[in-house]
Amino acid sequence: MELKVEKRDLLGKKVESLRKQGLLPAELYGHGVANSHLSINTREFEKIYKEAGENTVINVTIDGSVKPVLIQDVQFHPVSGDIESVDFYEVRMDEEIEAAVPLEFVGESQVVKDGLGVFIEAMDEIEVEAYPSDIPKKIVVDISVLKAVGDSIYVKDLSITGKFTIKVDPETVIASIAELEKEEEVAAPEITPDQVVVETEEKKAVREAAKATKGEDES
């Protein structure tokens, strides 16, 4: 995948004029690489980002020079959700790097389907180490193996087929099934026969007093 970018001179609040032209402000940096201020076509970047995500190496062309990069960070507008800026990290294809790879949960837990438990997602991404070209786009986690309340999937349970190393403790929980919280039942107050008699006598006394007061008023 390739993306053409251009160097820019506009900085700070002035980059807003770029967005009005359908361009995004971007930064390029890396280990031992001087920082570069860039601009890219918004639509072209959106297409690349949708396909590559943040774990696939893409080639950016700057003044005829091709550089392998990862999409390091994407900033979104808090209201519209539009992309506002992008960071690229230049990599060396012969050096291993660490990257966060998203976890994709597939399948269905029968205990959750039966309404006996709730699925808890403890992690949504995991750190790996690999050469840039070997970084997986995602790691699939099958949750159908969670068959009872208390069952868990650990990092050590992941099915790894690529050329990368997971940099997380194997005993770390990725997902689990927890017990559904039960609604507390409020017990009705107990009333003894003695209480019923007392309440009845009290009500009778109130009625008698009311009658007496009414008789005095009429006289």
mmCIF file of C-alpha atoms in Angstrom, residues 1-179:
data_model
loop_
_atom_site.group_PDB
_atom_site.id
_atom_site.type_symbol
_atom_site.label_atom_id
_atom_site.label_comp_id
_atom_site.label_asym_id
_atom_site.label_seq_id
_atom_site.Cartn_x
_atom_site.Cartn_y
_atom_site.Cartn_z
ATOM 1 C CA MET A 1 0.000 0.000 0.000
ATOM 2 C CA GLU A 2 1.285 3.406 -0.959
ATOM 3 C CA LEU A 3 0.359 6.930 0.025
ATOM 4 C CA LYS A 4 1.650 10.167 -1.445
ATOM 5 C CA VAL A 5 2.364 12.943 1.050
ATOM 6 C CA GLU A 6 3.778 16.440 0.787
ATOM 7 C CA LYS A 7 5.857 18.572 3.103
ATOM 8 C CA ARG A 8 4.053 21.516 4.679
ATOM 9 C CA ASP A 9 5.074 24.841 6.164
ATOM 10 C CA LEU A 10 1.804 25.662 7.922
ATOM 11 C CA LEU A 11 1.905 24.942 11.655
ATOM 12 C CA GLY A 12 -0.302 25.432 14.699
ATOM 13 C CA LYS A 13 -3.780 26.860 14.137
ATOM 14 C CA LYS A 14 -2.918 27.629 10.516
ATOM 15 C CA VAL A 15 -3.353 23.936 9.627
ATOM 16 C CA GLU A 16 -7.120 24.502 9.737
ATOM 17 C CA SER A 17 -6.811 25.961 6.244
ATOM 18 C CA LEU A 18 -5.443 22.588 5.087
ATOM 19 C CA ARG A 19 -8.523 20.759 6.333
ATOM 20 C CA LYS A 20 -10.745 23.139 4.369
ATOM 21 C CA GLN A 21 -8.816 22.051 1.263
ATOM 22 C CA GLY A 22 -9.450 18.361 1.970
ATOM 23 C CA LEU A 23 -5.989 17.782 3.436
ATOM 24 C CA LEU A 24 -4.825 16.402 6.771
ATOM 25 C CA PRO A 25 -1.819 17.617 8.768
ATOM 26 C CA ALA A 26 0.582 14.772 9.532
ATOM 27 C CA GLU A 27 3.865 14.172 11.321
ATOM 28 C CA LEU A 28 6.581 11.694 10.397
ATOM 29 C CA TYR A 29 9.133 10.540 12.968
ATOM 30 C CA GLY A 30 11.056 7.452 14.004
ATOM 31 C CA HIS A 31 14.156 6.134 15.732
ATOM 32 C CA GLY A 32 17.015 8.286 14.499
ATOM 33 C CA VAL A 33 14.703 10.048 12.038
ATOM 34 C CA ALA A 34 14.237 13.814 11.936
ATOM 35 C CA ASN A 35 10.652 14.957 12.434
ATOM 36 C CA SER A 36 8.862 16.050 9.240
ATOM 37 C CA HIS A 37 5.675 18.113 8.900
ATOM 38 C CA LEU A 38 3.456 16.701 6.156
ATOM 39 C CA SER A 39 0.039 17.003 4.547
ATOM 40 C CA ILE A 40 -1.997 14.209 2.944
ATOM 41 C CA ASN A 41 -5.225 13.906 1.005
ATOM 42 C CA THR A 42 -7.980 13.127 3.512
ATOM 43 C CA ARG A 43 -9.931 10.716 1.293
ATOM 44 C CA GLU A 44 -6.836 8.814 0.231
ATOM 45 C CA PHE A 45 -5.721 8.407 3.818
ATOM 46 C CA GLU A 46 -9.161 7.203 4.957
ATOM 47 C CA LYS A 47 -9.051 4.430 2.337
ATOM 48 C CA ILE A 48 -5.571 3.328 3.414
ATOM 49 C CA TYR A 49 -6.384 3.516 7.127
ATOM 50 C CA LYS A 50 -9.531 1.415 6.720
ATOM 51 C CA GLU A 51 -7.517 -1.337 5.063
ATOM 52 C CA ALA A 52 -4.199 -1.137 6.909
ATOM 53 C CA GLY A 53 -5.159 -0.074 10.411
ATOM 54 C CA GLU A 54 -2.203 0.701 12.661
ATOM 55 C CA ASN A 55 -0.299 -2.576 12.284
ATOM 56 C CA THR A 56 0.384 -2.825 8.561
ATOM 57 C CA VAL A 57 3.423 -1.255 6.939
ATOM 58 C CA ILE A 58 2.569 1.235 4.217
ATOM 59 C CA ASN A 59 4.911 3.176 1.946
ATOM 60 C CA VAL A 60 4.691 6.959 1.964
ATOM 61 C CA THR A 61 6.286 8.899 -0.858
ATOM 62 C CA ILE A 62 7.878 12.248 -0.003
ATOM 63 C CA ASP A 63 9.555 14.181 -2.815
ATOM 64 C CA GLY A 64 10.158 10.929 -4.678
ATOM 65 C CA SER A 65 11.621 9.155 -1.630
ATOM 66 C CA VAL A 66 9.721 6.069 -0.400
ATOM 67 C CA LYS A 67 9.641 5.406 3.346
ATOM 68 C CA PRO A 68 8.105 2.377 5.128
ATOM 69 C CA VAL A 69 5.899 3.563 7.993
ATOM 70 C CA LEU A 70 3.246 2.472 10.451
ATOM 71 C CA ILE A 71 0.235 4.641 11.205
ATOM 72 C CA GLN A 72 1.190 5.495 14.768
ATOM 73 C CA ASP A 73 -1.638 7.722 15.929
ATOM 74 C CA VAL A 74 -4.859 9.145 14.498
ATOM 75 C CA GLN A 75 -6.673 12.045 16.151
ATOM 76 C CA PHE A 76 -10.449 12.416 15.714
ATOM 77 C CA HIS A 77 -12.727 15.412 16.232
ATOM 78 C CA PRO A 78 -14.633 14.849 19.521
ATOM 79 C CA VAL A 79 -18.005 15.817 18.022
ATOM 80 C CA SER A 80 -17.989 15.044 14.290
ATOM 81 C CA GLY A 81 -15.662 12.039 14.506
ATOM 82 C CA ASP A 82 -13.725 13.283 11.470
ATOM 83 C CA ILE A 83 -9.995 12.569 11.302
ATOM 84 C CA GLU A 84 -8.055 15.688 12.290
ATOM 85 C CA SER A 85 -4.395 14.656 12.194
ATOM 86 C CA VAL A 86 -2.108 11.670 11.690
ATOM 87 C CA ASP A 87 1.279 10.506 12.971
ATOM 88 C CA PHE A 88 3.499 8.157 10.953
ATOM 89 C CA TYR A 89 6.342 6.151 12.482
ATOM 90 C CA GLU A 90 9.155 5.309 10.080
ATOM 91 C CA VAL A 91 10.444 1.766 10.586
ATOM 92 C CA ARG A 92 13.429 -0.280 9.508
ATOM 93 C CA MET A 93 12.344 -3.547 7.973
ATOM 94 C CA ASP A 94 15.356 -5.368 9.464
ATOM 95 C CA GLU A 95 14.643 -4.302 13.066
ATOM 96 C CA GLU A 96 12.031 -5.752 15.398
ATOM 97 C CA ILE A 97 9.605 -3.334 17.026
ATOM 98 C CA GLU A 98 6.792 -3.556 19.556
ATOM 99 C CA ALA A 99 3.216 -2.848 18.548
ATOM 100 C CA ALA A 100 -0.280 -3.100 20.033
ATOM 101 C CA VAL A 101 -2.408 -5.590 18.098
ATOM 102 C CA PRO A 102 -6.212 -5.562 18.483
ATOM 103 C CA LEU A 103 -8.012 -8.675 19.726
ATOM 104 C CA GLU A 104 -11.084 -9.823 17.813
ATOM 105 C CA PHE A 105 -13.533 -11.914 19.851
ATOM 106 C CA VAL A 106 -15.515 -14.449 17.813
ATOM 107 C CA GLY A 107 -17.973 -17.221 18.602
ATOM 108 C CA GLU A 108 -20.519 -17.354 21.406
ATOM 109 C CA SER A 109 -20.404 -18.627 24.959
ATOM 110 C CA GLN A 110 -23.295 -20.993 25.671
ATOM 111 C CA VAL A 111 -23.503 -19.957 29.312
ATOM 112 C CA VAL A 112 -24.001 -16.331 28.229
ATOM 113 C CA LYS A 113 -26.536 -17.378 25.598
ATOM 114 C CA ASP A 114 -28.488 -19.228 28.300
ATOM 115 C CA GLY A 115 -28.538 -16.100 30.452
ATOM 116 C CA LEU A 116 -26.504 -17.694 33.239
ATOM 117 C CA GLY A 117 -23.410 -15.500 33.028
ATOM 118 C CA VAL A 118 -21.972 -12.307 31.571
ATOM 119 C CA PHE A 119 -18.974 -11.992 29.239
ATOM 120 C CA ILE A 120 -16.119 -9.846 30.594
ATOM 121 C CA GLU A 121 -13.558 -8.472 28.114
ATOM 122 C CA ALA A 122 -10.404 -7.787 30.122
ATOM 123 C CA MET A 123 -8.222 -6.778 27.150
ATOM 124 C CA ASP A 124 -8.970 -5.385 23.698
ATOM 125 C CA GLU A 125 -5.387 -5.339 22.396
ATOM 126 C CA ILE A 126 -2.075 -7.005 23.166
ATOM 127 C CA GLU A 127 1.578 -6.011 22.817
ATOM 128 C CA VAL A 128 3.702 -8.031 20.400
ATOM 129 C CA GLU A 129 7.257 -7.845 19.099
ATOM 130 C CA ALA A 130 8.085 -8.612 15.475
ATOM 131 C CA TYR A 131 9.675 -7.348 12.309
ATOM 132 C CA PRO A 132 7.395 -4.695 10.786
ATOM 133 C CA SER A 133 6.247 -6.974 7.967
ATOM 134 C CA ASP A 134 5.305 -9.735 10.455
ATOM 135 C CA ILE A 135 3.058 -7.694 12.752
ATOM 136 C CA PRO A 136 -0.438 -9.250 12.604
ATOM 137 C CA LYS A 137 -3.373 -7.002 11.808
ATOM 138 C CA LYS A 138 -5.408 -8.686 14.555
ATOM 139 C CA ILE A 139 -5.462 -11.761 16.799
ATOM 140 C CA VAL A 140 -8.670 -13.806 16.872
ATOM 141 C CA VAL A 141 -9.985 -15.121 20.206
ATOM 142 C CA ASP A 142 -12.707 -17.810 20.192
ATOM 143 C CA ILE A 143 -14.939 -17.341 23.245
ATOM 144 C CA SER A 144 -17.016 -20.482 22.638
ATOM 145 C CA VAL A 145 -14.547 -22.304 24.924
ATOM 146 C CA LEU A 146 -16.018 -20.396 27.872
ATOM 147 C CA LYS A 147 -18.625 -22.905 29.009
ATOM 148 C CA ALA A 148 -19.251 -22.079 32.678
ATOM 149 C CA VAL A 149 -19.247 -19.190 35.128
ATOM 150 C CA GLY A 150 -15.660 -18.635 36.256
ATOM 151 C CA ASP A 151 -14.069 -19.867 33.016
ATOM 152 C CA SER A 152 -11.293 -17.643 31.631
ATOM 153 C CA ILE A 153 -9.106 -17.304 28.556
ATOM 154 C CA TYR A 154 -5.470 -16.466 29.300
ATOM 155 C CA VAL A 155 -2.715 -15.091 27.094
ATOM 156 C CA LYS A 156 -1.157 -18.567 27.132
ATOM 157 C CA ASP A 157 -4.344 -19.943 25.519
ATOM 158 C CA LEU A 158 -3.993 -17.848 22.357
ATOM 159 C CA SER A 159 -3.434 -19.720 19.118
ATOM 160 C CA ILE A 160 -0.325 -18.118 17.617
ATOM 161 C CA THR A 161 0.598 -18.860 14.010
ATOM 162 C CA GLY A 162 2.612 -15.806 12.944
ATOM 163 C CA LYS A 163 6.246 -14.813 13.341
ATOM 164 C CA PHE A 164 5.869 -12.619 16.396
ATOM 165 C CA THR A 165 6.339 -12.759 20.152
ATOM 166 C CA ILE A 166 3.696 -11.733 22.668
ATOM 167 C CA LYS A 167 5.138 -9.364 25.284
ATOM 168 C CA VAL A 168 2.477 -9.951 27.944
ATOM 169 C CA ASP A 169 2.571 -12.315 30.942
ATOM 170 C CA PRO A 170 1.094 -15.683 29.810
ATOM 171 C CA GLU A 171 -1.056 -15.813 32.963
ATOM 172 C CA THR A 172 -2.831 -12.543 32.122
ATOM 173 C CA VAL A 173 -6.603 -12.938 31.717
ATOM 174 C CA ILE A 174 -7.971 -11.854 28.346
ATOM 175 C CA ALA A 175 -11.643 -12.653 28.890
ATOM 176 C CA SER A 176 -13.850 -14.483 31.369
ATOM 177 C CA ILE A 177 -17.408 -15.349 32.358
ATOM 178 C CA ALA A 178 -18.761 -13.762 35.524
ATOM 179 C CA GLU A 179 -21.897 -14.563 37.480
#
